[in-house]
Amino acid sequence: MSEITVFTAKKIITMNAPMPEATAVAVRDGRIVEVGTLDTLKPWLDAHPHSIDNRFAGHVLMPGFIDPHLHPTLGATLLPCHFITAMEWVLPDRTCAPVTSHEAYLARLAEVVANEGADEEIVVTWGFHRIWHGNVDREALNAISATKPIFVWQRSFHEIIANDAAIAWMGTAREDLERHPQIDLASGRFFETGLAVAVQAMNKVLLAPQRYMKGLELVKRTVHLGGHTTIGELAYPLMNDQLEWQVLSMTMGAKDTPFRTKMVPRALQRGNFEGSPEEDVRRVAEYAERSTEKMFFGNNIKLFTDGGFFAELMQMRGPGFIDGHHGEWLMAPEAFETYARAFWLAGKQIHVHCTGDMGLELALDVLQKLQDEKPRFNHRFTIEHFGVSNPEQVQRIKDLGAIVSANVYYVHELGEAYWQKSIGYERASQMARLGSLERAGVKFALHSDFTMAPAMPLNSAWVAVNRIAESGAVLCPEECISVEAAMRAITIDAAYVLGMEDEVGSIRAGKKADFTVLEQDPFAVDPTALRDIPIWGTVFEGTPFPIAS
Amino acid sequence: MTPRIPVTVLSGYLGSGKTTIVNRRLAEPGPLRLAVLVNDFGAVNVDARLIEAADSPVVELANGCVCCSIGDDLGAALDAVAALPQPPDHVLLEASGVADPARIAMTVGYWPGFRLDAIVVAADAETVRKRAQDKYVGNLVRQQLASADLIALTKTDLLYEHQADDLQAWLALVAPRARLVETQFGNIPNALLIGQASPSPTAPGYHGSHADIFVTATLNPETPVNLPRLKAALDALPETVHRVKGLVEDAESGETVLVQSVGARHEITPAPGLAPTGLVLIAPRPTASLDAAVEALSRACTEPAD
């Protein structure tokens, strides 16, 4: 058995109600021996060899942050792109300063093409947004380079603008592009179904194994940068089990990775003509034998009801969308019910992607049936994302024993856009209604669904506590939550959502020695400054991992 | 350039009978090389034995990202089909039961190297109206029907005559553009499903076949054709004519053009270098008005321009 290390700190916020604060924590072999003060730790320290580590004397320790829903593979395709964004993005290998005008956008893009992107086959930049960057079209990109293929990927992925070199690089017959109603060659725009034509060409670069690997290294550092020590990959695999498992094992599964990943498999896998729920229950069970300390499967599975929130394809109950379009189902409601039943009867924890109030309604209707057929306690049926809902559904979530993992960042980035263009003020301002959940006593976590939101738990907490939208306006203060609830939602309640609360999520004897080391106390700062709290780094299973400056 | 491969999008909600149609196609392949793409999510019922036995490539699409096009398998599958050493003559895409066929048609119809043949939507005659009122999928079912060029109405043998009449009247409201085909056990002739019927060089006339489920009529214009008039005549064809296809000579350019019409969807594209073959009309039985249709098209083709 190793020697005990005692970390002292200005303050230790344990997120463990019976002892909410402490100043010293004793750690041995990756686990917490005891938390308290140097005085209260004395019996342990008198009995065992130990050393005192005072490096955090000026810092605040919290339980290691947990993001219970993100997608490393998706992050890996985006992070190697060049970010030119209206908001500051702090990435592990760069900080992207805000670029908020047309001229500044083109100037920055020209810099990227001349420098960072000079050796790349194609330059792909992400973050373009007309509101800030004006009309960037093919001609403007041609002026930057006549020879380097440039693809400008719009911030919510719904549009790509290409220069002539990029259009030529795609290798698609020009007349095939010209006849496409959703490709405008004059302006270089690819949108809606035309977007898929551009992305299909870009995929050979975006998904090339070497780039994927490099992207995953960046994801790894991004996760650390956010202060996480545990994450959930919430739909494994994204595309291809063999390739993904191999590359994920080499990166996320490596010894030096300062966090662990709970893998949550998709309940059904397409592409093999095997459609029966029984086969899928067996397939999911077989993943268990791959588990390692760093990457492991548990009792959780992932299902989907309605479409993506950023894509405006959530299923909405009446009165629906302003423009009258309909959302989509990602699987037929009957198929959803069949699969949910198979995994419910197998005793699984079911995580359901639900974005609109109709998607949520389906999840709750099915949960009601399953409860009637085979009642279960502590089943932790989890509503993932929780975009649009109504207050009565919150009561049903509670009555049926469900819990929530929310992407509250929607409020910040989409709240005003969806108010103006999509569903109107009443419902848009109330998206991610966490205040109602807190008042009802429903457990919930905050997640990033990275890359849908920055993988920054303190940023998500900031949105949840303040509900500050892009322009600075506050949307529906009635749905703001307390700092206490927000801190629980990125620690102990996030652990609960992943079924890991016995191991992580709070600082108490016996748990993993995972800490997030902060420069300030989240309970003491002005709530509007939550996201600005600097993070020193983390302690993962007793080992400090500073964020490299 | 090589001609674009036509894609028939076969849509329809769960239980509509569309998989039976696919199975039937696999079991009874026609002379065309057909590739079959299956894009269903958790409800794949295509008969595995048929897939093994078929000489057509059959591909089930795999997962992609929900939120963006990264890893989108439909495009990748189409590219793979186009790159086959022997590309197929035609693609039958069984769309997911929850897909919007208009959107799928837009994706595949304009995918490089492909073009849309038609949107065929299967509907269960017994249950479709109830489905169209469903809390979760009512909108979707109506949207699918409204996008159809052809509606393959299955299990019509289970309806009384007055029910069948009611259903047709209702479909005329929900899907005003669509032509109806009644099918049993997934049995739609290739001529109707994918427009596979070779224009006959012989004189105009009827060619009953396929157990009299459908009939064709051939029309050979004796002079080059006035395209605007032809288009107007195609628009005015009676609903009993489901497809018109063939090569004719454009009076204005003197070049051959390919005429393809499915229900209310018409496409006339240049086909330089090919010899005119005349037009084939395809209609399900009974076809009292096919004579009139041939007559109307014939007049439009041969009358001189104004």
Short mmCIF file of C-alpha atoms in Angstrom, two decimals, chain A residues 74 77 153 157-158 172 175-176 179-182 192-193 195-197 199-200 203 206-207 237-239 266 268-275 304 307-308 311 315 326 329-335 339 353 358 361-362 365 452, chain B residues 1 4 13-14 38-44 46 51 58-73 75-76 79 96-98 103 106-107 109-116 131 135-137 139-140 143 267:
data_model
loop_
_atom_site.label_atom_id
_atom_site.label_comp_id
_atom_site.label_asym_id
_atom_site.label_seq_id
_atom_site.Cartn_x
_atom_site.Cartn_y
_atom_site.Cartn_z
CA LEU A 74 -17.60 14.31 -33.30
CA THR A 77 -13.63 15.85 -36.58
CA TRP A 153 -18.37 25.77 -42.34
CA PHE A 157 -23.14 23.16 -39.50
CA HIS A 158 -26.00 24.06 -41.85
CA THR A 172 -17.59 16.44 -58.76
CA GLU A 175 -22.94 20.08 -64.25
CA ASP A 176 -23.88 17.85 -61.32
CA ARG A 179 -28.26 21.35 -61.49
CA HIS A 180 -28.55 21.00 -57.70
CA PRO A 181 -31.25 23.35 -56.36
CA GLN A 182 -29.52 23.55 -52.98
CA GLU A 192 -29.72 21.69 -46.92
CA THR A 193 -29.33 18.54 -49.02
CA LEU A 195 -24.50 20.39 -47.91
CA ALA A 196 -24.22 16.60 -47.89
CA VAL A 197 -22.51 16.71 -51.29
CA VAL A 199 -19.40 17.08 -46.66
CA GLN A 200 -19.18 13.75 -48.48
CA ASN A 203 -15.17 13.35 -45.29
CA LEU A 206 -12.20 14.93 -42.03
CA LEU A 207 -12.37 11.21 -41.26
CA PRO A 237 -20.30 4.04 -31.88
CA LEU A 238 -20.88 7.19 -33.88
CA MET A 239 -20.20 5.39 -37.15
CA ARG A 266 -26.58 2.90 -29.00
CA LEU A 268 -29.56 -0.40 -31.99
CA GLN A 269 -26.98 -0.59 -34.65
CA ARG A 270 -27.76 -0.23 -38.29
CA GLY A 271 -25.82 -1.46 -41.25
CA ASN A 272 -25.91 -5.21 -40.62
CA PHE A 273 -29.48 -6.22 -41.49
CA GLU A 274 -29.94 -7.40 -37.94
CA GLY A 275 -32.99 -5.70 -36.66
CA PHE A 304 -33.55 8.51 -29.70
CA GLY A 307 -34.46 15.14 -34.46
CA GLY A 308 -31.58 17.49 -33.70
CA ALA A 311 -31.09 21.45 -37.00
CA GLN A 315 -40.84 17.28 -32.91
CA HIS A 326 -42.39 19.60 -39.05
CA TRP A 329 -38.46 11.16 -35.71
CA LEU A 330 -35.06 9.54 -35.57
CA MET A 331 -36.77 6.20 -35.21
CA ALA A 332 -40.39 5.20 -35.64
CA PRO A 333 -42.30 5.67 -32.39
CA GLU A 334 -43.29 1.98 -32.47
CA ALA A 335 -39.66 0.95 -32.90
CA TYR A 339 -36.52 -1.21 -28.12
CA HIS A 353 -32.38 11.85 -26.80
CA MET A 358 -43.48 16.00 -28.68
CA GLU A 361 -44.12 13.29 -24.80
CA LEU A 362 -43.34 10.07 -26.64
CA ASP A 365 -45.89 7.94 -22.80
CA MET A 452 -23.01 21.26 -29.62
CA MET B 1 -20.77 11.87 -69.60
CA ARG B 4 -27.30 9.52 -64.45
CA TYR B 13 -44.64 4.30 -42.74
CA LEU B 14 -44.15 1.08 -40.75
CA VAL B 38 -32.31 -0.05 -47.37
CA ASN B 39 -32.39 2.76 -44.87
CA ASP B 40 -34.53 1.67 -42.00
CA PHE B 41 -33.71 2.33 -38.40
CA GLY B 42 -34.47 -0.59 -36.19
CA ALA B 43 -37.14 -2.15 -38.32
CA VAL B 44 -35.32 -4.03 -41.02
CA VAL B 46 -35.88 -7.41 -45.70
CA ILE B 51 -30.52 -10.62 -50.07
CA VAL B 58 -28.26 -4.77 -51.50
CA VAL B 59 -26.91 -2.31 -48.96
CA GLU B 60 -28.24 -1.37 -45.57
CA LEU B 61 -27.24 2.14 -44.62
CA ALA B 62 -25.35 2.54 -41.36
CA ASN B 63 -25.37 5.11 -38.58
CA GLY B 64 -24.25 8.66 -39.08
CA CYS B 65 -24.34 11.72 -36.90
CA VAL B 66 -27.78 12.89 -35.93
CA CYS B 67 -26.95 16.57 -36.11
CA CYS B 68 -24.87 17.10 -39.20
CA SER B 69 -23.82 15.30 -42.35
CA ILE B 70 -20.58 13.89 -40.95
CA GLY B 71 -20.57 10.19 -41.70
CA ASP B 72 -23.83 10.48 -43.58
CA ASP B 73 -24.17 7.07 -45.07
CA GLY B 75 -24.18 9.80 -49.89
CA ALA B 76 -21.38 7.34 -49.21
CA ASP B 79 -20.92 6.95 -54.29
CA SER B 96 -36.71 4.82 -43.52
CA GLY B 97 -40.33 4.66 -42.38
CA VAL B 98 -39.86 7.99 -40.61
CA ARG B 103 -36.13 15.45 -48.63
CA MET B 106 -33.88 15.92 -53.08
CA THR B 107 -30.73 14.30 -51.70
CA GLY B 109 -32.20 12.99 -57.07
CA TYR B 110 -29.44 15.59 -57.20
CA TRP B 111 -26.61 13.43 -55.93
CA PRO B 112 -23.75 13.58 -58.44
CA GLY B 113 -24.31 10.84 -60.99
CA PHE B 114 -27.92 10.16 -60.04
CA ARG B 115 -31.36 11.45 -60.83
CA LEU B 116 -34.78 10.97 -59.31
CA ARG B 131 -52.28 6.30 -39.10
CA LYS B 135 -50.69 11.71 -32.31
CA TYR B 136 -47.05 11.10 -33.18
CA VAL B 137 -46.91 10.22 -36.84
CA ASN B 139 -48.28 14.64 -39.83
CA LEU B 140 -45.54 12.43 -41.15
CA GLN B 143 -46.60 14.43 -45.57
CA GLU B 267 -38.59 15.62 -67.01
#
